[in-house]
């Protein structure tokens, strides 16, 4: 459920300027298809996780890396991808990202071992980090300001809002009718068409020469990966394990290096000045904490539906529709409510509803039925997220200087992906620790362990609620 990485509008380069406005349907189809591939990827794969685990003999905690290896490289390198597009050309970097995403999808679908799949997923994340910022930038430069661009943005945002439902249903269909490998193979024909047709139909914006902060991007991503590894390792081998402690120590050192680099380089991956405003800083932290809950919910509910309730992959995908419908419906209603209720109240209401849904899920056991035990809290989660996400985005981007608009939006998307990875690791730690300490892995114990993971998810959202209530001031400028 990533936010679009907005970029200031630029004009097309000289030799491409004549294309502007030509073949608008083809241009929109290419960009929307690419964006959908990227944002539904984790949802498609989530439904296939039980089959992946069985096929590649992965542990329950190690399985989380199938999602985290993608989100870590995607979120960690997203700002670098945006900057690379400015320097080397949006279209060139966009096509490079699509090619990487497509080839790694093919290799992932062919994976014979867990490590093979995880490496392919990491490269997929790199491809997404290069392609995602370019999709919005190319849309803005290939549609003239006014009705044409507004219509394109409406289609783009509507389909993006439906991404969760599309991903879950598609994942269920592909897994049930073919194999889990097709949740990755499906990207190949679409990616190939996008890569071939983009240079033909899509005009290239002007470049902005400069430097890119490779060291900052790599140390930031490595710090997060070390932290995630430390949590997952602790769930399997305990908090006193040597590798667990080493991973946490490495995360601290890498994070310190990252912050030092960001203070000194002229074009940082993460401009620290964005955090000078207390509202924006609290907003970023809220995104991180809220996404920590959402990613874990998707991960564990998918497995509960299939491993405990015995649902097929397709049934599990369809079971997520109420959550997707609640999220989509409220995202359409929230713009109308925003000027009437206010951003701060909507954010608090949405977080409270999400916390209630996660708290309900913490009561899971092996006798829990889909309705109401899963249906109602999933609907609450969808409604809550749809309520708080749009006003939170407006609060974060409100008052941002034009030179920082792209970085501010990109940082929000980074917080979504990184928060999801860290949150999933913490929830998996709560789950794995319960199984490690209690022994026999009966359905009753597995359900209990998932309930403990949802307690951690609830705590994450409650912390976000308290942070918003204490730190954010409603009289600050908002978009």
Tab-separated table of C-alpha atoms in Angstrom:
chain	number	residue	atom	x	y	z
A	1	UNK	CA	0.000	0.000	0.000
A	2	UNK	CA	2.716	2.415	-0.867
A	3	UNK	CA	2.239	6.143	-1.327
A	4	UNK	CA	3.166	7.533	-4.682
A	5	UNK	CA	6.609	9.038	-4.892
A	6	UNK	CA	5.687	12.456	-6.195
A	7	UNK	CA	8.264	14.393	-8.154
A	8	UNK	CA	8.191	18.020	-9.277
A	9	UNK	CA	6.961	18.304	-12.822
A	10	UNK	CA	9.612	18.726	-15.490
A	11	UNK	CA	9.390	19.030	-19.224
A	12	UNK	CA	10.241	16.390	-21.773
A	13	UNK	CA	13.669	16.453	-23.354
A	14	UNK	CA	14.009	18.193	-26.695
A	15	UNK	CA	13.870	15.233	-29.058
A	16	UNK	CA	10.980	13.672	-27.122
A	17	UNK	CA	8.880	16.799	-26.642
A	18	UNK	CA	6.901	16.127	-29.803
A	19	UNK	CA	5.547	12.918	-28.344
A	20	UNK	CA	3.852	14.637	-25.420
A	21	UNK	CA	0.167	13.770	-25.508
A	22	UNK	CA	0.521	11.129	-28.246
A	23	UNK	CA	-0.947	7.690	-27.488
A	24	UNK	CA	-2.154	8.650	-23.979
A	25	UNK	CA	-3.953	5.327	-23.533
A	26	UNK	CA	-0.803	3.316	-24.217
A	27	UNK	CA	1.302	5.532	-21.950
A	28	UNK	CA	-1.157	5.250	-19.062
A	29	UNK	CA	-1.515	1.492	-19.524
A	30	UNK	CA	2.264	0.989	-19.386
A	31	UNK	CA	2.779	3.115	-16.275
A	32	UNK	CA	-0.242	1.790	-14.377
A	33	UNK	CA	0.651	-1.819	-15.192
A	34	UNK	CA	4.174	-1.291	-13.884
A	35	UNK	CA	2.968	0.351	-10.691
A	36	UNK	CA	0.428	-2.408	-10.091
A	37	UNK	CA	3.126	-5.070	-10.581
A	38	UNK	CA	5.204	-3.402	-7.891
A	39	UNK	CA	2.560	-2.644	-5.272
A	40	UNK	CA	0.685	-5.968	-5.505
A	41	UNK	CA	3.846	-8.083	-5.510
A	42	UNK	CA	3.975	-8.755	-1.777
A	43	UNK	CA	0.216	-9.360	-1.601
A	44	UNK	CA	0.380	-11.891	-4.437
A	45	UNK	CA	3.268	-13.695	-2.763
A	46	UNK	CA	1.657	-13.566	0.702
A	47	UNK	CA	-1.143	-15.914	-0.340
A	48	UNK	CA	1.390	-18.395	-1.738
A	49	UNK	CA	3.544	-18.515	1.428
A	50	UNK	CA	2.254	-21.875	2.768
A	51	UNK	CA	2.974	-23.526	-0.601
A	52	UNK	CA	6.407	-21.879	-0.793
A	53	UNK	CA	7.203	-23.102	2.711
A	54	UNK	CA	6.251	-26.660	1.823
A	55	UNK	CA	8.042	-26.649	-1.533
A	56	UNK	CA	11.350	-25.166	-0.359
A	57	UNK	CA	11.289	-26.591	3.196
A	58	UNK	CA	11.530	-23.227	4.934
A	59	UNK	CA	11.001	-22.668	8.647
A	60	UNK	CA	8.021	-20.642	9.801
A	61	UNK	CA	10.252	-17.754	10.889
A	62	UNK	CA	12.568	-17.985	7.865
A	63	UNK	CA	9.518	-17.710	5.638
A	64	UNK	CA	9.169	-14.049	6.591
A	65	UNK	CA	12.302	-13.314	4.559
A	66	UNK	CA	10.321	-14.032	1.390
A	67	UNK	CA	8.544	-10.745	2.103
A	68	UNK	CA	11.313	-8.894	3.939
A	69	UNK	CA	14.040	-9.464	1.348
A	70	UNK	CA	11.821	-7.610	-1.133
A	71	UNK	CA	10.592	-4.813	1.120
A	72	UNK	CA	14.047	-4.125	2.570
A	73	UNK	CA	15.723	-3.489	-0.772
A	74	UNK	CA	12.637	-1.726	-2.133
A	75	UNK	CA	12.261	0.619	0.812
A	76	UNK	CA	15.958	1.008	1.528
A	77	UNK	CA	16.940	1.919	-2.027
A	78	UNK	CA	13.787	3.792	-3.060
A	79	UNK	CA	15.200	7.280	-2.485
A	80	UNK	CA	18.398	6.280	-4.270
A	81	UNK	CA	16.273	5.145	-7.216
A	82	UNK	CA	14.512	8.494	-7.323
A	83	UNK	CA	17.797	10.374	-7.267
A	84	UNK	CA	19.293	8.092	-9.936
A	85	UNK	CA	16.373	8.977	-12.199
A	86	UNK	CA	17.135	12.673	-11.801
A	87	UNK	CA	20.808	12.166	-12.679
A	88	UNK	CA	20.775	9.442	-15.335
A	89	UNK	CA	17.351	10.004	-16.870
A	90	UNK	CA	13.918	8.961	-15.606
A	91	UNK	CA	13.061	6.771	-18.556
A	92	UNK	CA	16.409	4.981	-18.609
A	93	UNK	CA	16.317	4.207	-14.879
A	94	UNK	CA	12.635	3.234	-15.111
A	95	UNK	CA	13.331	0.708	-17.885
A	96	UNK	CA	16.377	-0.619	-16.014
A	97	UNK	CA	14.229	-1.181	-12.956
A	98	UNK	CA	11.521	-2.939	-14.959
A	99	UNK	CA	14.100	-5.238	-16.578
A	100	UNK	CA	15.628	-6.121	-13.189
A	101	UNK	CA	12.176	-6.743	-11.724
A	102	UNK	CA	11.196	-8.943	-14.672
A	103	UNK	CA	14.376	-11.039	-14.819
A	104	UNK	CA	14.430	-11.563	-11.047
A	105	UNK	CA	10.749	-12.605	-11.150
A	106	UNK	CA	11.659	-15.275	-13.691
A	107	UNK	CA	14.612	-16.471	-11.614
A	108	UNK	CA	12.518	-16.470	-8.448
A	109	UNK	CA	9.871	-18.606	-10.108
A	110	UNK	CA	12.595	-21.104	-11.062
A	111	UNK	CA	14.073	-21.205	-7.543
A	112	UNK	CA	15.146	-24.639	-6.340
A	113	UNK	CA	16.280	-23.530	-2.878
A	114	UNK	CA	15.228	-20.990	-0.280
A	115	UNK	CA	18.383	-18.912	-0.733
A	116	UNK	CA	17.835	-18.769	-4.483
A	117	UNK	CA	14.318	-17.416	-3.972
A	118	UNK	CA	15.416	-14.881	-1.336
A	119	UNK	CA	18.196	-13.547	-3.570
A	120	UNK	CA	15.749	-13.165	-6.469
A	121	UNK	CA	13.292	-11.345	-4.194
A	122	UNK	CA	16.028	-8.935	-3.092
A	123	UNK	CA	16.821	-8.099	-6.725
A	124	UNK	CA	13.096	-7.663	-7.338
A	125	UNK	CA	13.104	-5.040	-4.597
A	126	UNK	CA	16.018	-3.253	-6.261
A	127	UNK	CA	14.126	-3.226	-9.555
A	128	UNK	CA	11.034	-1.845	-7.824
A	129	UNK	CA	13.122	0.877	-6.150
A	130	UNK	CA	14.393	2.016	-9.548
A	131	UNK	CA	11.066	1.777	-11.396
A	132	UNK	CA	8.570	3.058	-8.816
A	133	UNK	CA	9.738	6.711	-8.567
A	134	UNK	CA	9.934	6.916	-12.347
A	135	UNK	CA	6.366	5.734	-12.903
A	136	UNK	CA	4.806	8.809	-11.298
A	137	UNK	CA	7.431	11.187	-12.723
A	138	UNK	CA	6.859	9.901	-16.261
A	139	UNK	CA	3.101	10.187	-15.851
A	140	UNK	CA	3.456	13.817	-14.776
A	141	UNK	CA	5.675	14.716	-17.727
A	142	UNK	CA	3.776	12.797	-20.416
A	143	UNK	CA	0.348	14.270	-19.649
A	144	UNK	CA	-0.205	18.013	-19.963
A	145	UNK	CA	-1.361	19.854	-16.890
A	146	UNK	CA	-5.140	20.104	-16.739
A	147	UNK	CA	-7.957	17.621	-17.481
A	148	UNK	CA	-5.731	15.077	-19.237
A	149	UNK	CA	-3.340	14.795	-16.319
A	150	UNK	CA	-6.170	14.779	-13.778
A	151	UNK	CA	-7.884	11.888	-15.545
A	152	UNK	CA	-4.615	9.958	-15.693
A	153	UNK	CA	-3.958	10.548	-11.994
A	154	UNK	CA	-7.506	9.453	-11.133
A	155	UNK	CA	-7.054	6.120	-12.946
A	156	UNK	CA	-3.584	5.685	-11.468
A	157	UNK	CA	-4.655	6.295	-7.877
A	158	UNK	CA	-7.881	4.270	-8.131
A	159	UNK	CA	-6.099	1.160	-9.396
A	160	UNK	CA	-3.381	1.651	-6.808
A	161	UNK	CA	-6.096	1.707	-4.141
A	162	UNK	CA	-7.443	-1.598	-5.455
A	163	UNK	CA	-3.951	-3.108	-5.411
A	164	UNK	CA	-4.471	-5.122	-2.236
A	165	UNK	CA	-7.650	-6.813	-3.485
A	166	UNK	CA	-6.109	-7.465	-6.898
A	167	UNK	CA	-2.986	-8.958	-5.326
A	168	UNK	CA	-4.805	-11.264	-2.911
A	169	UNK	CA	-7.259	-12.604	-5.493
A	170	UNK	CA	-4.596	-12.990	-8.177
A	171	UNK	CA	-2.305	-14.775	-5.721
A	172	UNK	CA	-5.090	-17.167	-4.797
A	173	UNK	CA	-6.014	-17.886	-8.413
A	174	UNK	CA	-2.455	-18.509	-9.556
A	175	UNK	CA	-1.515	-20.652	-6.566
A	176	UNK	CA	-4.666	-22.760	-6.714
A	177	UNK	CA	-4.880	-23.269	-10.472
A	178	UNK	CA	-1.181	-23.550	-11.301
A	179	UNK	CA	1.674	-23.309	-8.779
A	180	UNK	CA	3.159	-20.790	-6.359
A	181	UNK	CA	5.855	-20.194	-8.985
A	182	UNK	CA	3.340	-18.408	-11.200
A	183	UNK	CA	2.895	-15.599	-8.678
A	184	UNK	CA	6.384	-14.629	-9.903
A	185	UNK	CA	6.181	-15.828	-13.515
A	186	UNK	CA	3.109	-13.630	-14.084
A	187	UNK	CA	5.349	-10.542	-13.984
A	188	UNK	CA	7.498	-11.698	-16.904
A	189	UNK	CA	5.218	-11.027	-19.917
A	190	UNK	CA	3.971	-7.726	-18.500
A	191	UNK	CA	7.478	-6.568	-17.604
A	192	UNK	CA	8.819	-7.484	-21.030
A	193	UNK	CA	6.092	-5.495	-22.798
A	194	UNK	CA	6.675	-2.462	-20.566
A	195	UNK	CA	10.446	-2.549	-21.118
A	196	UNK	CA	10.074	-2.811	-24.913
A	197	UNK	CA	7.327	-0.217	-25.415
A	198	UNK	CA	8.428	2.449	-22.922
A	199	UNK	CA	11.251	3.892	-25.117
A	200	UNK	CA	8.852	3.937	-28.076
A	201	UNK	CA	5.858	5.694	-26.534
A	202	UNK	CA	7.001	7.516	-23.389
A	203	UNK	CA	8.867	10.824	-23.538
A	204	UNK	CA	11.927	11.294	-21.331
A	205	UNK	CA	12.015	14.239	-18.863
A	206	UNK	CA	15.039	16.504	-18.729
A	207	UNK	CA	17.907	15.325	-16.562
A	208	UNK	CA	19.312	17.135	-13.526
A	209	UNK	CA	23.060	16.441	-13.284
A	210	UNK	CA	24.436	15.779	-9.833
A	211	UNK	CA	25.694	13.046	-7.544
A	212	UNK	CA	23.964	10.148	-5.857
A	213	UNK	CA	24.552	8.989	-2.296
A	214	UNK	CA	25.431	5.314	-2.805
A	215	UNK	CA	27.177	4.927	0.567
A	216	UNK	CA	24.187	6.341	2.417
A	217	UNK	CA	21.711	4.115	0.605
A	218	UNK	CA	23.766	0.956	1.181
A	219	UNK	CA	24.514	1.608	4.867
A	220	UNK	CA	20.885	2.517	5.579
A	221	UNK	CA	19.584	-0.633	3.895
A	222	UNK	CA	22.238	-2.811	5.535
A	223	UNK	CA	21.420	-1.387	8.970
A	224	UNK	CA	17.754	-2.280	8.585
A	225	UNK	CA	18.585	-5.749	7.227
A	226	UNK	CA	20.894	-6.428	10.184
A	227	UNK	CA	18.171	-5.347	12.604
A	228	UNK	CA	15.582	-7.582	10.922
A	229	UNK	CA	18.028	-10.513	10.930
A	230	UNK	CA	18.734	-9.956	14.621
A	231	UNK	CA	15.054	-10.164	15.548
A	232	UNK	CA	14.399	-13.264	13.448
A	233	UNK	CA	17.555	-14.955	14.723
A	234	UNK	CA	16.467	-14.239	18.306
A	235	UNK	CA	13.138	-15.957	17.688
A	236	UNK	CA	14.945	-19.186	16.744
A	237	UNK	CA	18.107	-19.154	18.889
A	238	UNK	CA	17.385	-16.788	21.757
A	239	UNK	CA	18.464	-13.272	22.695
A	240	UNK	CA	21.832	-14.424	24.025
A	241	UNK	CA	22.927	-16.055	20.762
A	242	UNK	CA	26.253	-14.689	19.464
A	243	UNK	CA	24.971	-14.045	15.929
A	244	UNK	CA	21.881	-12.295	17.306
A	245	UNK	CA	24.012	-9.912	19.348
A	246	UNK	CA	26.403	-9.396	16.435
A	247	UNK	CA	23.522	-8.502	14.133
A	248	UNK	CA	22.165	-5.907	16.570
A	249	UNK	CA	25.638	-4.425	17.073
A	250	UNK	CA	26.172	-4.221	13.314
A	251	UNK	CA	22.802	-2.498	12.935
A	252	UNK	CA	23.799	0.185	15.465
A	253	UNK	CA	27.168	0.806	13.790
A	254	UNK	CA	25.696	0.933	10.281
A	255	UNK	CA	22.924	3.273	11.395
A	256	UNK	CA	25.497	5.612	12.955
A	257	UNK	CA	27.501	5.615	9.717
A	258	UNK	CA	24.333	6.277	7.727
A	259	UNK	CA	23.378	9.292	9.835
A	260	UNK	CA	26.919	10.658	9.673
A	261	UNK	CA	26.940	10.368	5.885
A	262	UNK	CA	23.534	12.055	5.620
A	263	UNK	CA	24.822	15.041	7.565
A	264	UNK	CA	27.885	15.522	5.372
A	265	UNK	CA	27.065	14.696	1.747
A	266	UNK	CA	25.618	17.450	-0.498
A	267	UNK	CA	22.856	15.209	-1.932
A	268	UNK	CA	21.838	12.841	0.890
A	269	UNK	CA	19.636	9.813	0.337
A	270	UNK	CA	17.499	10.938	3.293
A	271	UNK	CA	17.549	14.737	3.820
A	272	UNK	CA	17.568	15.074	7.613
A	273	UNK	CA	16.028	18.535	7.338
A	274	UNK	CA	12.722	16.800	6.610
A	275	UNK	CA	12.625	15.760	10.274
A	276	UNK	CA	13.079	19.299	11.610
A	277	UNK	CA	9.284	19.799	11.628
A	278	UNK	CA	7.797	17.947	14.616
A	279	UNK	CA	4.555	17.114	12.798
A	280	UNK	CA	6.371	15.605	9.855
A	281	UNK	CA	8.814	13.673	12.029
A	282	UNK	CA	5.961	12.261	14.114
A	283	UNK	CA	4.070	11.470	10.904
A	284	UNK	CA	6.951	9.426	9.531
A	285	UNK	CA	7.236	7.518	12.820
A	286	UNK	CA	3.471	6.877	12.741
A	287	UNK	CA	3.693	5.443	9.217
A	288	UNK	CA	6.513	3.146	10.330
A	289	UNK	CA	4.606	1.881	13.378
A	290	UNK	CA	1.280	1.443	11.549
A	291	UNK	CA	2.821	-0.481	8.653
A	292	UNK	CA	4.562	-2.715	11.175
A	293	UNK	CA	1.076	-3.902	12.112
A	294	UNK	CA	-0.331	-4.238	8.582
A	295	UNK	CA	2.461	-6.358	7.089
A	296	UNK	CA	2.324	-8.763	10.013
A	297	UNK	CA	-1.458	-9.074	9.765
A	298	UNK	CA	-1.268	-10.060	6.112
A	299	UNK	CA	1.552	-12.537	6.801
A	300	UNK	CA	-0.089	-14.387	9.698
A	301	UNK	CA	-3.745	-14.282	8.630
A	302	UNK	CA	-2.858	-15.839	5.286
A	303	UNK	CA	-1.222	-18.754	7.093
A	304	UNK	CA	-4.004	-19.035	9.685
A	305	UNK	CA	-6.625	-19.278	6.965
A	306	UNK	CA	-4.770	-21.995	5.065
A	307	UNK	CA	-2.946	-23.926	7.801
A	308	UNK	CA	-5.491	-23.745	10.638
A	309	UNK	CA	-8.879	-23.270	8.928
A	310	UNK	CA	-7.936	-25.379	5.890
A	311	UNK	CA	-8.827	-22.760	3.269
A	312	UNK	CA	-7.554	-23.146	-0.256
A	313	UNK	CA	-5.295	-20.417	-1.649
A	314	UNK	CA	-8.203	-18.936	-3.610
A	315	UNK	CA	-10.513	-18.985	-0.591
A	316	UNK	CA	-7.806	-17.275	1.467
A	317	UNK	CA	-7.405	-14.568	-1.162
A	318	UNK	CA	-11.140	-13.934	-1.269
A	319	UNK	CA	-11.252	-13.853	2.538
A	320	UNK	CA	-9.237	-10.618	2.455
A	321	UNK	CA	-11.843	-8.812	0.339
A	322	UNK	CA	-13.681	-7.210	3.314
A	323	UNK	CA	-10.407	-5.688	4.491
A	324	UNK	CA	-9.614	-4.390	1.008
A	325	UNK	CA	-13.167	-3.085	0.583
A	326	UNK	CA	-13.042	-1.244	3.899
A	327	UNK	CA	-9.717	0.325	3.003
A	328	UNK	CA	-10.832	1.356	-0.475
A	329	UNK	CA	-14.232	2.670	0.638
A	330	UNK	CA	-12.815	4.831	3.412
A	331	UNK	CA	-10.027	6.141	1.176
A	332	UNK	CA	-12.765	7.504	-1.129
A	333	UNK	CA	-14.731	8.998	1.791
A	334	UNK	CA	-11.815	10.499	3.733
A	335	UNK	CA	-11.151	13.447	1.352
A	336	UNK	CA	-14.738	14.580	2.013
A	337	UNK	CA	-14.326	14.166	5.781
A	338	UNK	CA	-10.917	15.872	6.015
A	339	UNK	CA	-12.042	19.540	5.896
A	340	UNK	CA	-15.008	18.776	8.154
A	341	UNK	CA	-13.364	16.669	10.851
A	342	UNK	CA	-9.709	17.692	10.613
A	343	UNK	CA	-6.571	15.688	9.926
A	344	UNK	CA	-5.601	15.048	13.553
A	345	UNK	CA	-8.991	13.645	14.562
A	346	UNK	CA	-9.175	11.399	11.496
A	347	UNK	CA	-5.686	10.048	12.163
A	348	UNK	CA	-6.536	9.280	15.785
A	349	UNK	CA	-9.882	7.676	14.892
A	350	UNK	CA	-8.266	5.532	12.210
A	351	UNK	CA	-5.434	4.376	14.493
A	352	UNK	CA	-7.915	3.564	17.273
A	353	UNK	CA	-9.968	1.385	14.910
A	354	UNK	CA	-6.815	-0.396	13.680
A	355	UNK	CA	-5.682	-1.016	17.260
A	356	UNK	CA	-9.107	-2.475	18.048
A	357	UNK	CA	-8.929	-4.818	15.076
A	358	UNK	CA	-5.399	-5.981	15.924
A	359	UNK	CA	-6.391	-6.463	19.564
A	360	UNK	CA	-9.331	-8.615	18.489
A	361	UNK	CA	-6.987	-10.782	16.401
A	362	UNK	CA	-4.745	-11.325	19.435
A	363	UNK	CA	-7.528	-13.555	20.839
A	364	UNK	CA	-7.144	-16.128	18.047
A	365	UNK	CA	-7.217	-19.829	18.856
A	366	UNK	CA	-7.587	-22.983	16.774
A	367	UNK	CA	-11.395	-22.844	17.170
A	368	UNK	CA	-11.753	-19.310	15.790
A	369	UNK	CA	-14.130	-19.201	12.815
A	370	UNK	CA	-13.779	-16.801	9.913
A	371	UNK	CA	-16.983	-14.969	10.875
A	372	UNK	CA	-16.892	-13.083	13.137
A	373	UNK	CA	-13.451	-13.980	14.491
A	374	UNK	CA	-11.514	-12.822	11.407
A	375	UNK	CA	-14.102	-11.018	9.300
A	376	UNK	CA	-14.896	-8.227	11.768
A	377	UNK	CA	-11.317	-7.365	12.821
A	378	UNK	CA	-10.121	-7.469	9.199
A	379	UNK	CA	-12.905	-5.071	8.242
A	380	UNK	CA	-11.880	-2.831	11.145
A	381	UNK	CA	-8.272	-2.847	9.956
A	382	UNK	CA	-9.293	-1.882	6.432
A	383	UNK	CA	-11.586	0.920	7.597
A	384	UNK	CA	-8.978	2.213	10.025
A	385	UNK	CA	-6.172	2.313	7.489
A	386	UNK	CA	-8.406	3.975	4.921
A	387	UNK	CA	-9.325	6.584	7.537
A	388	UNK	CA	-5.877	7.650	8.757
A	389	UNK	CA	-3.571	7.177	5.762
A	390	UNK	CA	-4.747	10.052	3.536
A	391	UNK	CA	-4.807	12.758	6.280
A	392	UNK	CA	-1.466	11.473	7.569
A	393	UNK	CA	-0.031	11.847	4.064
A	394	UNK	CA	-1.443	15.374	3.848
A	395	UNK	CA	0.100	16.251	7.199
A	396	UNK	CA	3.527	14.890	6.207
A	397	UNK	CA	3.619	16.653	2.851
A	398	UNK	CA	2.019	19.899	4.029
A	399	UNK	CA	4.391	22.862	4.006
A	400	UNK	CA	7.222	20.985	2.266
A	401	UNK	CA	9.495	23.204	0.180
A	402	UNK	CA	9.255	22.487	-3.586
A	403	UNK	CA	12.855	21.251	-3.686
A	404	UNK	CA	11.996	18.607	-1.052
A	405	UNK	CA	8.578	17.466	-2.311
A	406	UNK	CA	9.904	14.377	-4.063
A	407	UNK	CA	12.167	13.465	-1.148
A	408	UNK	CA	9.353	13.950	1.375
A	409	UNK	CA	6.963	11.644	-0.510
A	410	UNK	CA	9.729	9.131	-1.191
A	411	UNK	CA	10.676	9.090	2.485
A	412	UNK	CA	7.089	8.262	3.386
A	413	UNK	CA	7.094	5.277	1.030
A	414	UNK	CA	10.448	4.227	2.463
A	415	UNK	CA	8.980	4.328	5.972
A	416	UNK	CA	6.110	2.125	4.806
A	417	UNK	CA	8.396	-0.576	3.435
A	418	UNK	CA	11.034	-0.417	6.173
A	419	UNK	CA	8.371	-0.260	8.881
A	420	UNK	CA	6.690	-3.290	7.379
A	421	UNK	CA	9.959	-5.238	7.350
A	422	UNK	CA	10.884	-4.338	10.923
A	423	UNK	CA	7.350	-4.915	12.181
A	424	UNK	CA	7.115	-8.292	10.493
A	425	UNK	CA	10.448	-9.273	12.070
A	426	UNK	CA	9.212	-8.283	15.540
A	427	UNK	CA	5.914	-10.132	15.090
A	428	UNK	CA	7.764	-13.204	13.792
A	429	UNK	CA	10.018	-12.985	16.864
A	430	UNK	CA	6.986	-13.037	19.172
A	431	UNK	CA	5.565	-15.960	17.188
A	432	UNK	CA	8.818	-17.939	17.004
A	433	UNK	CA	9.694	-17.384	20.652
A	434	UNK	CA	6.337	-18.819	21.728
A	435	UNK	CA	6.883	-21.916	19.614
A	436	UNK	CA	10.502	-22.313	20.778
A	437	UNK	CA	9.618	-22.098	24.476
A	438	UNK	CA	6.427	-24.185	24.428
A	439	UNK	CA	7.660	-27.119	22.360
A	440	UNK	CA	5.151	-29.261	20.429
A	441	UNK	CA	3.726	-27.394	17.414
A	442	UNK	CA	0.073	-28.362	17.603
A	443	UNK	CA	-2.611	-26.288	15.824
A	444	UNK	CA	-3.604	-24.912	19.226
A	445	UNK	CA	-0.054	-23.741	19.997
A	446	UNK	CA	0.448	-22.294	16.502
A	447	UNK	CA	-2.767	-20.270	16.841
A	448	UNK	CA	-1.660	-19.119	20.294
A	449	UNK	CA	1.711	-18.042	18.894
A	450	UNK	CA	-0.048	-16.046	16.166
A	451	UNK	CA	-2.184	-14.401	18.844
A	452	UNK	CA	1.008	-13.308	20.629
A	453	UNK	CA	2.263	-11.847	17.364
A	454	UNK	CA	-0.941	-9.809	17.089
A	455	UNK	CA	-0.388	-8.523	20.632
A	456	UNK	CA	2.888	-7.062	19.356
A	457	UNK	CA	1.006	-5.576	16.393
A	458	UNK	CA	-1.513	-3.986	18.749
A	459	UNK	CA	1.258	-2.455	20.855
A	460	UNK	CA	2.809	-0.975	17.698
A	461	UNK	CA	-0.432	0.804	16.732
A	462	UNK	CA	-1.096	1.976	20.306
A	463	UNK	CA	2.371	3.551	20.339
A	464	UNK	CA	1.513	5.318	17.076
A	465	UNK	CA	-1.748	6.610	18.599
A	466	UNK	CA	0.049	7.970	21.683
A	467	UNK	CA	2.737	9.579	19.531
A	468	UNK	CA	0.157	11.375	17.386
A	469	UNK	CA	-1.882	12.490	20.400
A	470	UNK	CA	1.127	13.913	22.244
A	471	UNK	CA	3.396	15.285	19.513
A	472	UNK	CA	1.305	16.450	16.556
A	473	UNK	CA	-0.159	19.948	16.710
A	474	UNK	CA	-3.269	20.519	14.537
A	475	UNK	CA	-2.493	24.205	13.963
A	476	UNK	CA	0.532	23.406	11.810
A	477	UNK	CA	0.243	23.876	8.015
A	478	UNK	CA	-1.353	20.962	6.166
A	479	UNK	CA	-1.800	20.138	2.509
